[in-house]
Amino acid sequence: MTDIAPLRDFVTKTTHLVERHRADEAALLAAVRPILAGLVATGGWLPEEFTRPHPLYYLQYLLHADPIERWSVVSFVWGPGQTTPIHDHRVWGLIGVLQGAEISTTFERGAEGGLIQSGEQRLEQGDVAVVSPTSGDIHRVANAFADQVSISIHVYGGNIGAIRRAVYDDNTGVEKPFVSGYSNRLLPNLWDRSAEVRATI
Ligand code: FE
């Protein structure tokens, strides 16, 4: 049995921060980043249903969406060797590695219109990285391991699965419309606090 309390606390704190810093993306990212780092520093809180890989492709399990779609948090599960297409986000995002490791490769538009690789970052368990349309938003993420599952927790400035964004052709850089969706139909129950309330009776 997992104790989901750390995820509930993360959702509560992030909701307050999104409200407080809604006019200042840099302040919001600076405030949410350490909270996400705290969440991914330890395991044991993510229910098993949201950790299962697929043999062929990476999965995106929605863990919580803000009711007015200001933000969302998603569990990405990468099977051995799995990778995303090159894609963008159109909203801010934070990536925290819960298990394993990932490689994020960033791209920029070149003068000829194609994409040029602009950086590569290996994220280890516990690391947090930022994506934002204001600081570079096009990347590819891959499981760093060919023989084990990696899991990362992503936080975005919108209902990310329903945002119109783009994937990019590796060779030509040509942009194609992309709406990522989610892999799960049901969400984790964050709100059963009955045991702690009963304990006070
Ligand atoms: Fe991404």
mmCIF file with all atom_site columns, C-alpha atoms and ligand atoms in Angstrom:
data_model
loop_
_atom_site.group_PDB
_atom_site.id
_atom_site.type_symbol
_atom_site.label_atom_id
_atom_site.label_alt_id
_atom_site.label_comp_id
_atom_site.label_asym_id
_atom_site.label_entity_id
_atom_site.label_seq_id
_atom_site.pdbx_PDB_ins_code
_atom_site.Cartn_x
_atom_site.Cartn_y
_atom_site.Cartn_z
_atom_site.occupancy
_atom_site.B_iso_or_equiv
_atom_site.pdbx_formal_charge
_atom_site.auth_seq_id
_atom_site.auth_comp_id
_atom_site.auth_asym_id
_atom_site.auth_atom_id
_atom_site.pdbx_PDB_model_num
ATOM   1   C  CA . MET A 1 1   ? 0.000   0.000  0.000   1.00 0.00 ? 1   MET A CA 1
ATOM   2   C  CA . THR A 1 2   ? 1.463   3.352  -1.022  1.00 0.00 ? 2   THR A CA 1
ATOM   3   C  CA . ASP A 1 3   ? 0.981   6.491  1.055   1.00 0.00 ? 3   ASP A CA 1
ATOM   4   C  CA . ILE A 1 4   ? -0.210  9.075  -1.433  1.00 0.00 ? 4   ILE A CA 1
ATOM   5   C  CA . ALA A 1 5   ? 0.105   11.978 1.061   1.00 0.00 ? 5   ALA A CA 1
ATOM   6   C  CA . PRO A 1 6   ? 3.289   13.419 -0.551  1.00 0.00 ? 6   PRO A CA 1
ATOM   7   C  CA . LEU A 1 7   ? 1.450   13.766 -3.894  1.00 0.00 ? 7   LEU A CA 1
ATOM   8   C  CA . ARG A 1 8   ? -1.580  15.358 -2.205  1.00 0.00 ? 8   ARG A CA 1
ATOM   9   C  CA . ASP A 1 9   ? 0.716   17.824 -0.394  1.00 0.00 ? 9   ASP A CA 1
ATOM   10  C  CA . PHE A 1 10  ? 2.452   18.617 -3.690  1.00 0.00 ? 10  PHE A CA 1
ATOM   11  C  CA . VAL A 1 11  ? -0.905  19.299 -5.386  1.00 0.00 ? 11  VAL A CA 1
ATOM   12  C  CA . THR A 1 12  ? -2.069  21.550 -2.546  1.00 0.00 ? 12  THR A CA 1
ATOM   13  C  CA . LYS A 1 13  ? 1.171   23.560 -2.408  1.00 0.00 ? 13  LYS A CA 1
ATOM   14  C  CA . THR A 1 14  ? 1.463   23.906 -6.182  1.00 0.00 ? 14  THR A CA 1
ATOM   15  C  CA . THR A 1 15  ? -2.150  25.088 -6.451  1.00 0.00 ? 15  THR A CA 1
ATOM   16  C  CA . HIS A 1 16  ? -1.404  27.861 -3.936  1.00 0.00 ? 16  HIS A CA 1
ATOM   17  C  CA . LEU A 1 17  ? 1.790   28.810 -5.804  1.00 0.00 ? 17  LEU A CA 1
ATOM   18  C  CA . VAL A 1 18  ? 0.046   28.901 -9.200  1.00 0.00 ? 18  VAL A CA 1
ATOM   19  C  CA . GLU A 1 19  ? -2.540  31.234 -7.673  1.00 0.00 ? 19  GLU A CA 1
ATOM   20  C  CA . ARG A 1 20  ? 0.102   33.455 -6.012  1.00 0.00 ? 20  ARG A CA 1
ATOM   21  C  CA . HIS A 1 21  ? 2.510   33.714 -8.970  1.00 0.00 ? 21  HIS A CA 1
ATOM   22  C  CA . ARG A 1 22  ? 0.060   33.644 -11.885 1.00 0.00 ? 22  ARG A CA 1
ATOM   23  C  CA . ALA A 1 23  ? 1.516   36.849 -13.381 1.00 0.00 ? 23  ALA A CA 1
ATOM   24  C  CA . ASP A 1 24  ? 5.192   35.852 -12.977 1.00 0.00 ? 24  ASP A CA 1
ATOM   25  C  CA . GLU A 1 25  ? 6.361   32.627 -14.638 1.00 0.00 ? 25  GLU A CA 1
ATOM   26  C  CA . ALA A 1 26  ? 9.963   32.922 -13.393 1.00 0.00 ? 26  ALA A CA 1
ATOM   27  C  CA . ALA A 1 27  ? 8.823   33.316 -9.777  1.00 0.00 ? 27  ALA A CA 1
ATOM   28  C  CA . LEU A 1 28  ? 6.398   30.413 -10.170 1.00 0.00 ? 28  LEU A CA 1
ATOM   29  C  CA . LEU A 1 29  ? 9.065   28.092 -11.606 1.00 0.00 ? 29  LEU A CA 1
ATOM   30  C  CA . ALA A 1 30  ? 11.493  29.067 -8.840  1.00 0.00 ? 30  ALA A CA 1
ATOM   31  C  CA . ALA A 1 31  ? 8.849   28.309 -6.218  1.00 0.00 ? 31  ALA A CA 1
ATOM   32  C  CA . VAL A 1 32  ? 7.552   24.995 -7.633  1.00 0.00 ? 32  VAL A CA 1
ATOM   33  C  CA . ARG A 1 33  ? 10.976  23.604 -8.500  1.00 0.00 ? 33  ARG A CA 1
ATOM   34  C  CA . PRO A 1 34  ? 12.109  22.793 -4.905  1.00 0.00 ? 34  PRO A CA 1
ATOM   35  C  CA . ILE A 1 35  ? 8.710   21.296 -4.094  1.00 0.00 ? 35  ILE A CA 1
ATOM   36  C  CA . LEU A 1 36  ? 8.959   18.966 -7.091  1.00 0.00 ? 36  LEU A CA 1
ATOM   37  C  CA . ALA A 1 37  ? 12.547  18.138 -6.067  1.00 0.00 ? 37  ALA A CA 1
ATOM   38  C  CA . GLY A 1 38  ? 11.195  17.160 -2.635  1.00 0.00 ? 38  GLY A CA 1
ATOM   39  C  CA . LEU A 1 39  ? 8.502   14.992 -4.208  1.00 0.00 ? 39  LEU A CA 1
ATOM   40  C  CA . VAL A 1 40  ? 10.912  13.028 -6.419  1.00 0.00 ? 40  VAL A CA 1
ATOM   41  C  CA . ALA A 1 41  ? 13.588  12.735 -3.715  1.00 0.00 ? 41  ALA A CA 1
ATOM   42  C  CA . THR A 1 42  ? 11.784  9.705  -2.288  1.00 0.00 ? 42  THR A CA 1
ATOM   43  C  CA . GLY A 1 43  ? 9.607   6.979  -3.786  1.00 0.00 ? 43  GLY A CA 1
ATOM   44  C  CA . GLY A 1 44  ? 6.759   5.006  -2.236  1.00 0.00 ? 44  GLY A CA 1
ATOM   45  C  CA . TRP A 1 45  ? 3.931   7.500  -2.896  1.00 0.00 ? 45  TRP A CA 1
ATOM   46  C  CA . LEU A 1 46  ? 3.097   6.752  -6.546  1.00 0.00 ? 46  LEU A CA 1
ATOM   47  C  CA . PRO A 1 47  ? 0.441   4.004  -6.804  1.00 0.00 ? 47  PRO A CA 1
ATOM   48  C  CA . GLU A 1 48  ? 1.614   1.003  -8.827  1.00 0.00 ? 48  GLU A CA 1
ATOM   49  C  CA . GLU A 1 49  ? -1.052  1.562  -11.534 1.00 0.00 ? 49  GLU A CA 1
ATOM   50  C  CA . PHE A 1 50  ? 0.784   4.739  -12.566 1.00 0.00 ? 50  PHE A CA 1
ATOM   51  C  CA . THR A 1 51  ? 4.227   3.107  -12.778 1.00 0.00 ? 51  THR A CA 1
ATOM   52  C  CA . ARG A 1 52  ? 3.462   0.384  -15.344 1.00 0.00 ? 52  ARG A CA 1
ATOM   53  C  CA . PRO A 1 53  ? 5.378   0.583  -18.617 1.00 0.00 ? 53  PRO A CA 1
ATOM   54  C  CA . HIS A 1 54  ? 4.139   -0.467 -22.054 1.00 0.00 ? 54  HIS A CA 1
ATOM   55  C  CA . PRO A 1 55  ? 6.375   -2.760 -24.128 1.00 0.00 ? 55  PRO A CA 1
ATOM   56  C  CA . LEU A 1 56  ? 6.278   -0.489 -27.199 1.00 0.00 ? 56  LEU A CA 1
ATOM   57  C  CA . TYR A 1 57  ? 5.933   3.144  -26.136 1.00 0.00 ? 57  TYR A CA 1
ATOM   58  C  CA . TYR A 1 58  ? 6.253   5.513  -23.197 1.00 0.00 ? 58  TYR A CA 1
ATOM   59  C  CA . LEU A 1 59  ? 3.111   6.228  -21.170 1.00 0.00 ? 59  LEU A CA 1
ATOM   60  C  CA . GLN A 1 60  ? 1.730   9.445  -19.682 1.00 0.00 ? 60  GLN A CA 1
ATOM   61  C  CA . TYR A 1 61  ? -0.501  8.982  -16.642 1.00 0.00 ? 61  TYR A CA 1
ATOM   62  C  CA . LEU A 1 62  ? -2.361  12.091 -15.522 1.00 0.00 ? 62  LEU A CA 1
ATOM   63  C  CA . LEU A 1 63  ? -2.075  12.324 -11.716 1.00 0.00 ? 63  LEU A CA 1
ATOM   64  C  CA . HIS A 1 64  ? -3.962  15.602 -11.210 1.00 0.00 ? 64  HIS A CA 1
ATOM   65  C  CA . ALA A 1 65  ? -5.312  18.465 -13.313 1.00 0.00 ? 65  ALA A CA 1
ATOM   66  C  CA . ASP A 1 66  ? -6.205  21.823 -11.832 1.00 0.00 ? 66  ASP A CA 1
ATOM   67  C  CA . PRO A 1 67  ? -10.019 22.220 -12.156 1.00 0.00 ? 67  PRO A CA 1
ATOM   68  C  CA . ILE A 1 68  ? -9.580  25.420 -14.143 1.00 0.00 ? 68  ILE A CA 1
ATOM   69  C  CA . GLU A 1 69  ? -6.715  23.904 -16.175 1.00 0.00 ? 69  GLU A CA 1
ATOM   70  C  CA . ARG A 1 70  ? -3.975  26.261 -14.992 1.00 0.00 ? 70  ARG A CA 1
ATOM   71  C  CA . TRP A 1 71  ? -1.638  23.325 -14.384 1.00 0.00 ? 71  TRP A CA 1
ATOM   72  C  CA . SER A 1 72  ? -1.323  19.523 -14.367 1.00 0.00 ? 72  SER A CA 1
ATOM   73  C  CA . VAL A 1 73  ? 1.004   16.802 -13.094 1.00 0.00 ? 73  VAL A CA 1
ATOM   74  C  CA . VAL A 1 74  ? 1.776   13.668 -15.071 1.00 0.00 ? 74  VAL A CA 1
ATOM   75  C  CA . SER A 1 75  ? 3.751   10.469 -14.433 1.00 0.00 ? 75  SER A CA 1
ATOM   76  C  CA . PHE A 1 76  ? 5.854   9.549  -17.494 1.00 0.00 ? 76  PHE A CA 1
ATOM   77  C  CA . VAL A 1 77  ? 6.884   5.895  -17.606 1.00 0.00 ? 77  VAL A CA 1
ATOM   78  C  CA . TRP A 1 78  ? 9.657   4.940  -20.007 1.00 0.00 ? 78  TRP A CA 1
ATOM   79  C  CA . GLY A 1 79  ? 10.286  1.319  -20.885 1.00 0.00 ? 79  GLY A CA 1
ATOM   80  C  CA . PRO A 1 80  ? 13.880  0.319  -21.694 1.00 0.00 ? 80  PRO A CA 1
ATOM   81  C  CA . GLY A 1 81  ? 15.232  2.445  -24.579 1.00 0.00 ? 81  GLY A CA 1
ATOM   82  C  CA . GLN A 1 82  ? 11.959  4.327  -25.163 1.00 0.00 ? 82  GLN A CA 1
ATOM   83  C  CA . THR A 1 83  ? 12.017  7.906  -26.440 1.00 0.00 ? 83  THR A CA 1
ATOM   84  C  CA . THR A 1 84  ? 9.626   10.735 -27.323 1.00 0.00 ? 84  THR A CA 1
ATOM   85  C  CA . PRO A 1 85  ? 9.471   12.352 -30.735 1.00 0.00 ? 85  PRO A CA 1
ATOM   86  C  CA . ILE A 1 86  ? 11.005  15.847 -30.905 1.00 0.00 ? 86  ILE A CA 1
ATOM   87  C  CA . HIS A 1 87  ? 8.223   18.031 -29.493 1.00 0.00 ? 87  HIS A CA 1
ATOM   88  C  CA . ASP A 1 88  ? 7.354   21.342 -27.863 1.00 0.00 ? 88  ASP A CA 1
ATOM   89  C  CA . HIS A 1 89  ? 5.067   22.278 -24.949 1.00 0.00 ? 89  HIS A CA 1
ATOM   90  C  CA . ARG A 1 90  ? 3.730   25.831 -25.471 1.00 0.00 ? 90  ARG A CA 1
ATOM   91  C  CA . VAL A 1 91  ? 3.495   26.200 -21.664 1.00 0.00 ? 91  VAL A CA 1
ATOM   92  C  CA . TRP A 1 92  ? 6.045   26.072 -18.835 1.00 0.00 ? 92  TRP A CA 1
ATOM   93  C  CA . GLY A 1 93  ? 7.077   22.667 -17.556 1.00 0.00 ? 93  GLY A CA 1
ATOM   94  C  CA . LEU A 1 94  ? 9.168   21.057 -14.820 1.00 0.00 ? 94  LEU A CA 1
ATOM   95  C  CA . ILE A 1 95  ? 10.576  17.526 -15.104 1.00 0.00 ? 95  ILE A CA 1
ATOM   96  C  CA . GLY A 1 96  ? 11.623  15.614 -11.982 1.00 0.00 ? 96  GLY A CA 1
ATOM   97  C  CA . VAL A 1 97  ? 13.167  12.150 -12.209 1.00 0.00 ? 97  VAL A CA 1
ATOM   98  C  CA . LEU A 1 98  ? 11.640  9.706  -9.716  1.00 0.00 ? 98  LEU A CA 1
ATOM   99  C  CA . GLN A 1 99  ? 13.336  6.496  -10.851 1.00 0.00 ? 99  GLN A CA 1
ATOM   100 C  CA . GLY A 1 100 ? 16.168  5.711  -13.267 1.00 0.00 ? 100 GLY A CA 1
ATOM   101 C  CA . ALA A 1 101 ? 17.566  8.479  -15.494 1.00 0.00 ? 101 ALA A CA 1
ATOM   102 C  CA . GLU A 1 102 ? 16.662  10.363 -18.676 1.00 0.00 ? 102 GLU A CA 1
ATOM   103 C  CA . ILE A 1 103 ? 18.387  12.255 -21.448 1.00 0.00 ? 103 ILE A CA 1
ATOM   104 C  CA . SER A 1 104 ? 16.822  15.509 -22.638 1.00 0.00 ? 104 SER A CA 1
ATOM   105 C  CA . THR A 1 105 ? 18.153  16.810 -25.954 1.00 0.00 ? 105 THR A CA 1
ATOM   106 C  CA . THR A 1 106 ? 17.194  20.386 -26.814 1.00 0.00 ? 106 THR A CA 1
ATOM   107 C  CA . PHE A 1 107 ? 16.819  21.889 -30.309 1.00 0.00 ? 107 PHE A CA 1
ATOM   108 C  CA . GLU A 1 108 ? 16.645  25.348 -31.855 1.00 0.00 ? 108 GLU A CA 1
ATOM   109 C  CA . ARG A 1 109 ? 15.504  26.591 -35.255 1.00 0.00 ? 109 ARG A CA 1
ATOM   110 C  CA . GLY A 1 110 ? 18.481  27.122 -37.548 1.00 0.00 ? 110 GLY A CA 1
ATOM   111 C  CA . ALA A 1 111 ? 18.787  29.861 -40.197 1.00 0.00 ? 111 ALA A CA 1
ATOM   112 C  CA . GLU A 1 112 ? 17.840  27.350 -42.921 1.00 0.00 ? 112 GLU A CA 1
ATOM   113 C  CA . GLY A 1 113 ? 14.640  26.450 -41.089 1.00 0.00 ? 113 GLY A CA 1
ATOM   114 C  CA . GLY A 1 114 ? 15.776  23.034 -39.870 1.00 0.00 ? 114 GLY A CA 1
ATOM   115 C  CA . LEU A 1 115 ? 16.358  22.064 -36.253 1.00 0.00 ? 115 LEU A CA 1
ATOM   116 C  CA . ILE A 1 116 ? 19.815  22.259 -34.710 1.00 0.00 ? 116 ILE A CA 1
ATOM   117 C  CA . GLN A 1 117 ? 20.719  20.397 -31.536 1.00 0.00 ? 117 GLN A CA 1
ATOM   118 C  CA . SER A 1 118 ? 21.493  23.020 -28.886 1.00 0.00 ? 118 SER A CA 1
ATOM   119 C  CA . GLY A 1 119 ? 22.145  20.933 -25.797 1.00 0.00 ? 119 GLY A CA 1
ATOM   120 C  CA . GLU A 1 120 ? 21.957  17.600 -24.043 1.00 0.00 ? 120 GLU A CA 1
ATOM   121 C  CA . GLN A 1 121 ? 21.307  17.026 -20.378 1.00 0.00 ? 121 GLN A CA 1
ATOM   122 C  CA . ARG A 1 122 ? 21.352  13.763 -18.444 1.00 0.00 ? 122 ARG A CA 1
ATOM   123 C  CA . LEU A 1 123 ? 18.871  13.880 -15.575 1.00 0.00 ? 123 LEU A CA 1
ATOM   124 C  CA . GLU A 1 124 ? 19.557  11.519 -12.706 1.00 0.00 ? 124 GLU A CA 1
ATOM   125 C  CA . GLN A 1 125 ? 17.130  10.343 -10.052 1.00 0.00 ? 125 GLN A CA 1
ATOM   126 C  CA . GLY A 1 126 ? 16.175  13.396 -7.975  1.00 0.00 ? 126 GLY A CA 1
ATOM   127 C  CA . ASP A 1 127 ? 17.120  15.974 -10.648 1.00 0.00 ? 127 ASP A CA 1
ATOM   128 C  CA . VAL A 1 128 ? 14.651  18.625 -11.861 1.00 0.00 ? 128 VAL A CA 1
ATOM   129 C  CA . ALA A 1 129 ? 14.790  20.393 -15.262 1.00 0.00 ? 129 ALA A CA 1
ATOM   130 C  CA . VAL A 1 130 ? 12.756  23.272 -16.725 1.00 0.00 ? 130 VAL A CA 1
ATOM   131 C  CA . VAL A 1 131 ? 11.165  23.773 -20.142 1.00 0.00 ? 131 VAL A CA 1
ATOM   132 C  CA . SER A 1 132 ? 9.513   27.020 -21.161 1.00 0.00 ? 132 SER A CA 1
ATOM   133 C  CA . PRO A 1 133 ? 8.535   28.839 -24.346 1.00 0.00 ? 133 PRO A CA 1
ATOM   134 C  CA . THR A 1 134 ? 10.529  31.782 -22.951 1.00 0.00 ? 134 THR A CA 1
ATOM   135 C  CA . SER A 1 135 ? 13.828  29.867 -22.580 1.00 0.00 ? 135 SER A CA 1
ATOM   136 C  CA . GLY A 1 136 ? 13.710  27.080 -25.225 1.00 0.00 ? 136 GLY A CA 1
ATOM   137 C  CA . ASP A 1 137 ? 10.836  24.698 -25.623 1.00 0.00 ? 137 ASP A CA 1
ATOM   138 C  CA . ILE A 1 138 ? 11.779  22.059 -28.235 1.00 0.00 ? 138 ILE A CA 1
ATOM   139 C  CA . HIS A 1 139 ? 13.305  18.825 -27.035 1.00 0.00 ? 139 HIS A CA 1
ATOM   140 C  CA . ARG A 1 140 ? 13.380  15.047 -27.130 1.00 0.00 ? 140 ARG A CA 1
ATOM   141 C  CA . VAL A 1 141 ? 13.421  12.923 -23.973 1.00 0.00 ? 141 VAL A CA 1
ATOM   142 C  CA . ALA A 1 142 ? 14.758  9.381  -23.813 1.00 0.00 ? 142 ALA A CA 1
ATOM   143 C  CA . ASN A 1 143 ? 15.158  6.755  -21.127 1.00 0.00 ? 143 ASN A CA 1
ATOM   144 C  CA . ALA A 1 144 ? 18.887  6.723  -20.369 1.00 0.00 ? 144 ALA A CA 1
ATOM   145 C  CA . PHE A 1 145 ? 18.712  2.972  -19.795 1.00 0.00 ? 145 PHE A CA 1
ATOM   146 C  CA . ALA A 1 146 ? 18.337  0.163  -22.346 1.00 0.00 ? 146 ALA A CA 1
ATOM   147 C  CA . ASP A 1 147 ? 17.544  -2.411 -19.646 1.00 0.00 ? 147 ASP A CA 1
ATOM   148 C  CA . GLN A 1 148 ? 15.370  -0.734 -17.014 1.00 0.00 ? 148 GLN A CA 1
ATOM   149 C  CA . VAL A 1 149 ? 12.266  1.394  -16.564 1.00 0.00 ? 149 VAL A CA 1
ATOM   150 C  CA . SER A 1 150 ? 12.604  5.116  -15.772 1.00 0.00 ? 150 SER A CA 1
ATOM   151 C  CA . ILE A 1 151 ? 9.825   7.253  -14.316 1.00 0.00 ? 151 ILE A CA 1
ATOM   152 C  CA . SER A 1 152 ? 9.592   11.044 -14.212 1.00 0.00 ? 152 SER A CA 1
ATOM   153 C  CA . ILE A 1 153 ? 7.042   13.432 -12.774 1.00 0.00 ? 153 ILE A CA 1
ATOM   154 C  CA . HIS A 1 154 ? 6.191   16.346 -15.077 1.00 0.00 ? 154 HIS A CA 1
ATOM   155 C  CA . VAL A 1 155 ? 4.385   19.512 -14.063 1.00 0.00 ? 155 VAL A CA 1
ATOM   156 C  CA . TYR A 1 156 ? 2.975   21.825 -16.764 1.00 0.00 ? 156 TYR A CA 1
ATOM   157 C  CA . GLY A 1 157 ? 1.322   25.229 -16.963 1.00 0.00 ? 157 GLY A CA 1
ATOM   158 C  CA . GLY A 1 158 ? -1.918  23.889 -18.440 1.00 0.00 ? 158 GLY A CA 1
ATOM   159 C  CA . ASN A 1 159 ? -3.880  20.694 -19.071 1.00 0.00 ? 159 ASN A CA 1
ATOM   160 C  CA . ILE A 1 160 ? -0.944  19.376 -21.070 1.00 0.00 ? 160 ILE A CA 1
ATOM   161 C  CA . GLY A 1 161 ? -2.681  16.345 -22.627 1.00 0.00 ? 161 GLY A CA 1
ATOM   162 C  CA . ALA A 1 162 ? -5.246  18.628 -24.284 1.00 0.00 ? 162 ALA A CA 1
ATOM   163 C  CA . ILE A 1 163 ? -2.962  21.431 -25.492 1.00 0.00 ? 163 ILE A CA 1
ATOM   164 C  CA . ARG A 1 164 ? -2.398  21.960 -29.224 1.00 0.00 ? 164 ARG A CA 1
ATOM   165 C  CA . ARG A 1 165 ? 1.342   21.726 -29.710 1.00 0.00 ? 165 ARG A CA 1
ATOM   166 C  CA . ALA A 1 166 ? 3.766   20.206 -32.224 1.00 0.00 ? 166 ALA A CA 1
ATOM   167 C  CA . VAL A 1 167 ? 6.096   17.336 -33.007 1.00 0.00 ? 167 VAL A CA 1
ATOM   168 C  CA . TYR A 1 168 ? 9.002   17.898 -35.419 1.00 0.00 ? 168 TYR A CA 1
ATOM   169 C  CA . ASP A 1 169 ? 10.499  15.707 -38.128 1.00 0.00 ? 169 ASP A CA 1
ATOM   170 C  CA . ASP A 1 170 ? 14.053  14.654 -37.134 1.00 0.00 ? 170 ASP A CA 1
ATOM   171 C  CA . ASN A 1 171 ? 15.513  15.323 -40.570 1.00 0.00 ? 171 ASN A CA 1
ATOM   172 C  CA . THR A 1 172 ? 13.576  18.257 -42.001 1.00 0.00 ? 172 THR A CA 1
ATOM   173 C  CA . GLY A 1 173 ? 12.378  19.995 -38.809 1.00 0.00 ? 173 GLY A CA 1
ATOM   174 C  CA . VAL A 1 174 ? 8.902   20.197 -40.328 1.00 0.00 ? 174 VAL A CA 1
ATOM   175 C  CA . GLU A 1 175 ? 6.274   20.799 -37.675 1.00 0.00 ? 175 GLU A CA 1
ATOM   176 C  CA . LYS A 1 176 ? 3.176   18.585 -37.303 1.00 0.00 ? 176 LYS A CA 1
ATOM   177 C  CA . PRO A 1 177 ? 0.187   19.271 -34.977 1.00 0.00 ? 177 PRO A CA 1
ATOM   178 C  CA . PHE A 1 178 ? 0.292   17.163 -31.803 1.00 0.00 ? 178 PHE A CA 1
ATOM   179 C  CA . VAL A 1 179 ? -2.112  16.659 -28.884 1.00 0.00 ? 179 VAL A CA 1
ATOM   180 C  CA . SER A 1 180 ? -0.551  14.167 -26.484 1.00 0.00 ? 180 SER A CA 1
ATOM   181 C  CA . GLY A 1 181 ? -3.567  12.938 -24.480 1.00 0.00 ? 181 GLY A CA 1
ATOM   182 C  CA . TYR A 1 182 ? -3.188  10.658 -21.460 1.00 0.00 ? 182 TYR A CA 1
ATOM   183 C  CA . SER A 1 183 ? -2.714  6.903  -21.010 1.00 0.00 ? 183 SER A CA 1
ATOM   184 C  CA . ASN A 1 184 ? -5.121  6.496  -18.081 1.00 0.00 ? 184 ASN A CA 1
ATOM   185 C  CA . ARG A 1 185 ? -8.893  6.762  -17.773 1.00 0.00 ? 185 ARG A CA 1
ATOM   186 C  CA . LEU A 1 186 ? -8.966  7.000  -13.965 1.00 0.00 ? 186 LEU A CA 1
ATOM   187 C  CA . LEU A 1 187 ? -7.045  9.243  -11.588 1.00 0.00 ? 187 LEU A CA 1
ATOM   188 C  CA . PRO A 1 188 ? -5.387  8.417  -8.262  1.00 0.00 ? 188 PRO A CA 1
ATOM   189 C  CA . ASN A 1 189 ? -7.566  9.172  -5.212  1.00 0.00 ? 189 ASN A CA 1
ATOM   190 C  CA . LEU A 1 190 ? -5.681  11.942 -3.428  1.00 0.00 ? 190 LEU A CA 1
ATOM   191 C  CA . TRP A 1 191 ? -8.450  12.845 -1.063  1.00 0.00 ? 191 TRP A CA 1
ATOM   192 C  CA . ASP A 1 192 ? -9.197  9.921  1.249   1.00 0.00 ? 192 ASP A CA 1
ATOM   193 C  CA . ARG A 1 193 ? -7.860  11.438 4.470   1.00 0.00 ? 193 ARG A CA 1
ATOM   194 C  CA . SER A 1 194 ? -10.273 9.389  6.618   1.00 0.00 ? 194 SER A CA 1
ATOM   195 C  CA . ALA A 1 195 ? -7.576  7.365  8.429   1.00 0.00 ? 195 ALA A CA 1
ATOM   196 C  CA . GLU A 1 196 ? -5.828  10.467 9.791   1.00 0.00 ? 196 GLU A CA 1
ATOM   197 C  CA . VAL A 1 197 ? -9.152  12.056 10.777  1.00 0.00 ? 197 VAL A CA 1
ATOM   198 C  CA . ARG A 1 198 ? -10.367 8.823  12.473  1.00 0.00 ? 198 ARG A CA 1
ATOM   199 C  CA . ALA A 1 199 ? -7.133  8.695  14.428  1.00 0.00 ? 199 ALA A CA 1
ATOM   200 C  CA . THR A 1 200 ? -8.112  11.978 16.112  1.00 0.00 ? 200 THR A CA 1
ATOM   201 C  CA . ILE A 1 201 ? -11.551 10.740 17.279  1.00 0.00 ? 201 ILE A CA 1
HETATM 202 FE FE . FE  B 2 .   ? 8.711   17.406 -23.174 1.00 0.00 ? 1   FE  B FE 1
#
